[in-house]
Amino acid sequence: MRPGEVIGAMRDLLRDAIDGISELSPRRFPWRRFLFALALGTVGGWLFAYYRLPLPWMFGSMVFCTVAAIARSPVAAPPVIRPPMSAVIGVMLGSGFKPEIIAQMPNWLPTIGGLVLFMVACGLCCVTYFRRVAGYDRITAFFSGMPGGLVEMVITGEEKGGDARTIALIHSARILLVVMTLPFIVQWLEGVSLGVNRNPGPSMFQTPALGWFWLVASAIAGVMLAHALRMPAKQLLGPMLVSAIVHLVGFSDSVPPYEIVNVAQLILGVTIGCRFVGTPPQAILRILLISVGSTVILVALTLVFAFAVAHVSSYKPVPLILAYSPGGLAEMSLIALALHTEVAFVAAHHIIRVFLVMIGAGPLFGSIVGKKP
């Protein structure tokens, strides 16, 4: 990029930061509803941790806030909350990129090939399900059935004439139900607990000052770089890229403190549950009921492809399940982080999945669906 373009991108980033801060003013930000949602999520996380359920802080907060949204309780998690947490998660994911991981990248060719076939199978099955069983129109069914890219599918689907709210709710329900289902499957297959006592990592009080410096610097520099390069999901991918470079070069080898991981899970759970706020309870329940069928399809295909690809690659089924499952990059990567297994592998495959959906959904719609009367 030219110096002028870099300066312009920095100016835009600063403007966005100022706008984000202004959105936190009491006049514009629903602090009471957000704090109530956060309190509910904390109670849910604590209860799920007490009963040693999988991914308790994300799972518990998500369930409690979803129920609150259905019951029309005064909860809210505005979009401005997610970007800072996405940057933190990006830094955490980037810390999983070690030199030995890069050496294994040639072994990813069979798994990436399997991922492409998996996405085609998911798209065909889910689009057919939403069209034939749910009775959606062909445009809404198509963009609801694409395995990933919530924001992109809503925007593109609406541009093509689909029902934007239905598409958004279907994808939100997909993430919700997959995240609610997959940890139990992984826990059963792995034969371990994903509860609070599973190798939580160091405390934030044990992390050296230099480790904190690289965490904060990676987050800030990553967002700036991603904004300058106009990367998608800049708050997540930018910090992840910079953090990966920092760890690959050897500037830092710090492991994310478990308190930060728990807070990331808590905020993610709250934001997922609060996505249903403002939607009539009957519509939420109908979407969730319809999404149960698509979730069964997705989870079944995930297991089939994961075990099949495990036979032709050097990876075991569990990392492949986390890498293929269309439950969200941040969510699935946090599960991998909790298991201390192949975080970079899982994150990279989800980035590839979302990227392929983003660039392929529009042209595929035009060539297959758009030509139909």
XYZ file of C-alpha atoms in Angstrom:
373
model
C 0.000 0.000 0.000
C 1.071 3.573 -0.645
C 1.878 5.868 2.301
C -1.203 7.944 1.541
C -3.418 4.878 1.617
C -1.906 3.794 4.932
C -2.531 7.241 6.437
C -6.090 7.174 5.124
C -6.689 3.733 6.606
C -5.278 4.916 9.952
C -7.575 7.917 9.856
C -10.581 5.687 9.163
C -9.572 3.362 11.993
C -9.269 6.262 14.422
C -12.691 7.523 13.336
C -14.177 4.068 13.894
C -12.585 3.916 17.349
C -14.033 7.308 18.285
C -17.462 6.241 17.011
C -17.191 3.022 19.007
C -16.369 4.921 22.191
C -19.249 7.332 21.592
C -21.627 4.362 21.278
C -20.788 3.474 24.881
C -22.314 6.708 26.188
C -25.316 6.173 28.501
C -27.608 7.820 25.965
C -26.768 5.322 23.223
C -25.702 2.169 25.045
C -28.237 0.087 27.053
C -25.956 -0.352 30.052
C -28.642 -1.675 32.394
C -29.789 -4.383 29.980
C -26.213 -5.332 29.108
C -25.137 -5.555 32.754
C -28.223 -7.640 33.486
C -27.318 -9.957 30.591
C -23.751 -10.130 31.876
C -24.993 -10.966 35.371
C -27.269 -13.689 33.992
C -24.400 -15.051 31.921
C -22.108 -15.086 34.950
C -24.696 -17.006 36.986
C -25.158 -19.439 34.122
C -21.412 -19.887 33.723
C -20.944 -20.456 37.447
C -23.739 -23.046 37.596
C -22.438 -24.905 34.554
C -18.927 -24.819 36.013
C -20.253 -26.130 39.341
C -21.848 -29.102 37.592
C -18.733 -29.574 35.439
C -20.521 -29.192 32.103
C -18.476 -28.633 28.907
C -17.231 -25.095 28.167
C -19.194 -23.792 31.169
C -18.661 -20.047 30.808
C -19.702 -19.943 27.162
C -22.325 -22.675 27.380
C -23.940 -21.395 30.591
C -24.081 -17.729 29.608
C -25.412 -18.660 26.167
C -28.238 -20.803 27.538
C -29.273 -18.313 30.212
C -29.287 -15.343 27.818
C -31.175 -17.299 25.150
C -33.873 -18.199 27.652
C -33.976 -14.572 28.797
C -34.400 -13.401 25.199
C -37.237 -15.857 24.617
C -38.886 -14.688 27.859
C -38.489 -11.048 26.738
C -36.367 -10.165 29.750
C -34.487 -6.824 29.611
C -31.196 -8.150 28.214
C -29.017 -6.768 25.422
C -25.532 -7.178 23.962
C -25.048 -4.470 21.293
C -22.619 -5.203 18.423
C -20.052 -2.740 19.786
C -19.293 -5.229 22.585
C -18.004 -7.986 20.304
C -15.044 -6.305 18.446
C -12.776 -5.859 21.516
C -13.449 -9.446 22.563
C -12.827 -10.625 19.000
C -9.397 -8.961 19.145
C -8.600 -10.788 22.389
C -9.722 -14.098 20.882
C -7.655 -13.388 17.773
C -4.537 -12.908 19.894
C -5.279 -16.126 21.761
C -5.734 -18.070 18.529
C -2.552 -16.616 17.089
C -0.603 -17.885 20.093
C -1.370 -21.413 18.894
C 0.740 -20.962 15.757
C 4.062 -22.553 16.669
C 6.964 -23.384 14.313
C 6.096 -27.070 14.538
C 2.570 -26.261 13.337
C 3.902 -24.559 10.212
C 6.007 -27.621 9.478
C 2.805 -29.675 9.451
C 0.981 -27.495 6.884
C 1.762 -29.794 3.911
C -0.211 -32.450 5.814
C -3.269 -30.190 5.626
C -3.871 -30.854 1.916
C -6.057 -33.954 2.477
C -7.976 -32.238 5.278
C -8.603 -29.104 3.196
C -9.793 -31.284 0.316
C -12.130 -33.038 2.733
C -13.319 -29.648 3.992
C -14.336 -28.574 0.477
C -16.319 -31.791 -0.064
C -17.847 -31.393 3.404
C -19.022 -27.865 2.598
C -20.615 -28.997 -0.663
C -22.443 -31.815 1.145
C -23.628 -29.457 3.916
C -24.833 -26.864 1.436
C -26.764 -29.356 -0.695
C -28.378 -31.093 2.273
C -29.248 -27.967 4.270
C -30.568 -25.946 1.330
C -32.772 -28.899 0.353
C -33.945 -29.226 3.956
C -34.881 -25.550 4.280
C -36.610 -25.602 0.896
C -38.531 -28.886 1.179
C -39.090 -29.317 4.917
C -39.136 -25.754 6.271
C -40.901 -24.418 3.178
C -38.688 -21.357 2.702
C -38.505 -19.637 -0.654
C -35.511 -20.654 -2.761
C -33.469 -17.501 -2.012
C -33.966 -17.646 1.760
C -33.367 -21.415 1.765
C -30.125 -21.026 -0.214
C -28.508 -18.402 2.008
C -29.824 -20.048 5.190
C -28.224 -23.334 4.144
C -24.734 -22.022 3.417
C -22.362 -23.381 6.112
C -20.899 -20.155 7.468
C -20.556 -16.382 7.169
C -23.539 -15.079 9.166
C -23.117 -11.391 8.329
C -22.143 -12.004 4.708
C -25.046 -14.408 4.092
C -27.559 -11.974 5.612
C -26.316 -9.052 3.507
C -26.048 -11.017 0.257
C -29.311 -12.866 0.853
C -31.172 -9.614 1.445
C -29.663 -8.108 -1.715
C -30.921 -11.103 -3.704
C -34.439 -10.752 -2.288
C -34.386 -13.211 0.618
C -35.827 -12.784 4.119
C -32.904 -11.189 5.992
C -34.359 -11.762 9.471
C -34.987 -15.460 8.832
C -31.482 -15.922 7.406
C -29.956 -14.157 10.421
C -31.982 -16.189 12.915
C -31.214 -19.484 11.154
C -27.470 -18.827 11.232
C -27.659 -17.638 14.851
C -29.563 -20.805 15.749
C -26.995 -22.890 13.838
C -24.161 -21.491 15.943
C -26.219 -21.794 19.135
C -27.247 -25.430 18.594
C -23.887 -26.623 17.265
C -22.076 -25.018 20.208
C -24.610 -26.603 22.575
C -24.154 -30.039 20.983
C -20.549 -30.436 19.938
C -18.784 -30.093 23.322
C -20.689 -33.125 24.635
C -19.734 -35.159 21.558
C -16.086 -34.130 21.811
C -16.082 -34.816 25.541
C -17.499 -38.301 24.927
C -15.077 -39.107 22.095
C -12.029 -37.695 23.860
C -12.943 -39.323 27.163
C -12.101 -36.160 29.110
C -13.959 -33.341 30.788
C -14.177 -29.905 29.193
C -15.092 -28.422 32.544
C -13.200 -25.881 34.603
C -10.490 -28.242 35.806
C -9.147 -29.248 32.395
C -5.598 -27.808 32.207
C -6.764 -24.213 32.579
C -3.364 -22.722 31.832
C -1.514 -20.047 33.825
C -3.201 -17.328 35.819
C -3.076 -13.746 34.612
C -1.028 -13.020 37.735
C 1.590 -15.526 36.558
C 1.899 -13.996 33.087
C 5.059 -11.857 32.816
C 4.888 -8.188 31.875
C 6.534 -8.910 28.525
C 3.804 -11.446 27.753
C 1.114 -8.850 28.487
C 2.938 -6.351 26.287
C 2.874 -8.674 23.292
C -0.772 -9.551 23.900
C -1.865 -5.902 23.893
C 0.524 -4.901 21.104
C -0.641 -7.771 18.891
C -4.276 -6.775 19.380
C -3.721 -3.100 18.538
C -1.275 -3.678 15.673
C -3.453 -6.479 14.284
C -6.578 -4.342 14.076
C -4.588 -1.535 12.445
C -3.034 -3.898 9.903
C -6.336 -5.580 9.070
C -8.037 -2.214 8.648
C -5.273 -0.972 6.341
C -5.467 -4.162 4.253
C -9.300 -4.140 4.323
C -9.385 -7.684 5.638
C -12.751 -9.290 6.510
C -13.447 -9.799 10.229
C -10.578 -7.408 10.931
C -10.990 -7.451 14.728
C -10.385 -11.220 14.750
C -8.126 -12.043 11.801
C -5.756 -9.076 12.160
C -4.774 -9.727 15.785
C -4.574 -13.457 15.041
C -2.148 -12.831 12.167
C 0.106 -10.502 14.172
C 0.001 -12.787 17.222
C 0.894 -15.764 15.004
C 3.908 -13.893 13.625
C 4.995 -12.881 17.131
C 4.870 -16.498 18.312
C 6.408 -17.978 15.165
C 9.347 -15.570 15.277
C 9.823 -16.324 18.974
C 9.180 -12.901 20.465
C 6.707 -14.478 22.884
C 5.635 -17.959 23.952
C 3.004 -16.868 26.471
C -0.082 -19.053 26.870
C -3.375 -17.151 27.273
C -4.304 -16.798 30.979
C -7.331 -18.870 31.891
C -9.167 -15.814 33.286
C -9.014 -14.179 29.842
C -10.235 -17.391 28.201
C -13.169 -17.576 30.627
C -14.115 -13.926 30.043
C -13.951 -14.499 26.273
C -16.277 -17.480 26.644
C -18.636 -15.469 28.849
C -18.911 -12.528 26.435
C -19.336 -14.832 23.436
C -22.101 -16.738 25.180
C -23.905 -13.526 26.118
C -23.702 -12.120 22.579
C -24.930 -15.385 20.990
C -27.891 -15.622 23.374
C -28.822 -11.959 22.967
C -28.965 -12.221 19.167
C -32.585 -13.291 19.588
C -33.576 -10.135 21.502
C -36.440 -8.256 19.847
C -37.776 -11.294 17.991
C -41.216 -12.641 18.975
C -40.887 -15.768 21.153
C -43.009 -17.773 18.718
C -40.617 -16.929 15.873
C -37.588 -17.850 17.985
C -39.061 -21.191 19.005
C -40.076 -21.978 15.415
C -36.586 -21.134 14.128
C -34.977 -23.240 16.856
C -37.291 -26.151 16.084
C -36.500 -25.958 12.371
C -32.793 -25.590 13.130
C -32.773 -28.790 15.160
C -33.209 -30.702 11.895
C -30.432 -28.805 10.113
C -28.171 -29.191 13.159
C -28.662 -32.973 13.089
C -27.667 -32.903 9.407
C -24.605 -30.745 10.072
C -23.375 -32.720 13.079
C -23.913 -36.047 11.289
C -21.979 -34.851 8.229
C -19.247 -33.441 10.479
C -18.764 -36.806 12.179
C -18.872 -38.759 8.905
C -16.312 -36.555 7.164
C -14.083 -36.248 10.238
C -13.794 -40.008 10.672
C -13.420 -40.553 6.907
C -10.660 -37.944 6.511
C -8.910 -39.287 9.631
C -8.271 -42.499 7.656
C -6.476 -40.655 4.839
C -4.623 -38.019 6.884
C -2.348 -37.798 9.905
C -5.018 -36.181 12.088
C -7.329 -37.813 14.581
C -11.124 -37.414 14.439
C -11.482 -34.877 17.288
C -9.332 -32.087 15.728
C -11.104 -32.727 12.432
C -14.523 -32.495 14.086
C -13.594 -29.114 15.546
C -12.068 -27.971 12.233
C -15.083 -28.969 10.129
C -17.990 -28.189 12.428
C -19.782 -25.027 11.193
C -20.265 -23.617 14.670
C -18.245 -20.429 14.336
C -14.504 -19.732 14.179
C -14.238 -18.185 17.632
C -16.487 -20.764 19.306
C -14.849 -23.870 17.850
C -11.370 -22.447 18.386
C -12.162 -21.843 22.042
C -13.168 -25.492 22.375
C -9.865 -26.483 20.763
C -8.086 -24.120 23.153
C -9.818 -25.768 26.116
C -8.652 -29.163 24.841
C -5.140 -27.864 24.120
C -5.372 -29.528 20.719
C -4.407 -28.149 17.303
C -5.753 -24.618 17.798
C -3.970 -23.309 14.691
C -5.227 -26.247 12.631
C -8.818 -25.669 13.733
C -8.677 -21.887 13.257
C -7.077 -22.143 9.804
C -9.739 -24.538 8.530
C -12.555 -22.315 9.794
C -10.992 -19.294 8.098
C -10.808 -21.284 4.846
C -14.436 -22.398 5.259
C -15.746 -18.873 5.850
C -13.597 -17.480 3.028
C -14.856 -20.070 0.539
C -18.461 -19.436 1.557
C -17.988 -15.670 1.242
C -16.491 -15.787 -2.256
C -18.511 -18.735 -3.526
C -22.070 -18.208 -2.306
C -22.898 -15.307 -4.628
C -21.621 -16.851 -7.887
C -23.049 -20.245 -6.938
C -26.442 -18.657 -6.315
C -26.347 -16.982 -9.713
C -25.401 -20.154 -11.567
C -27.710 -22.584 -9.769
C -30.581 -20.802 -8.050
C -30.701 -17.426 -9.735
C -31.525 -18.890 -13.148
C -34.572 -20.750 -11.918
C -37.941 -19.100 -12.512
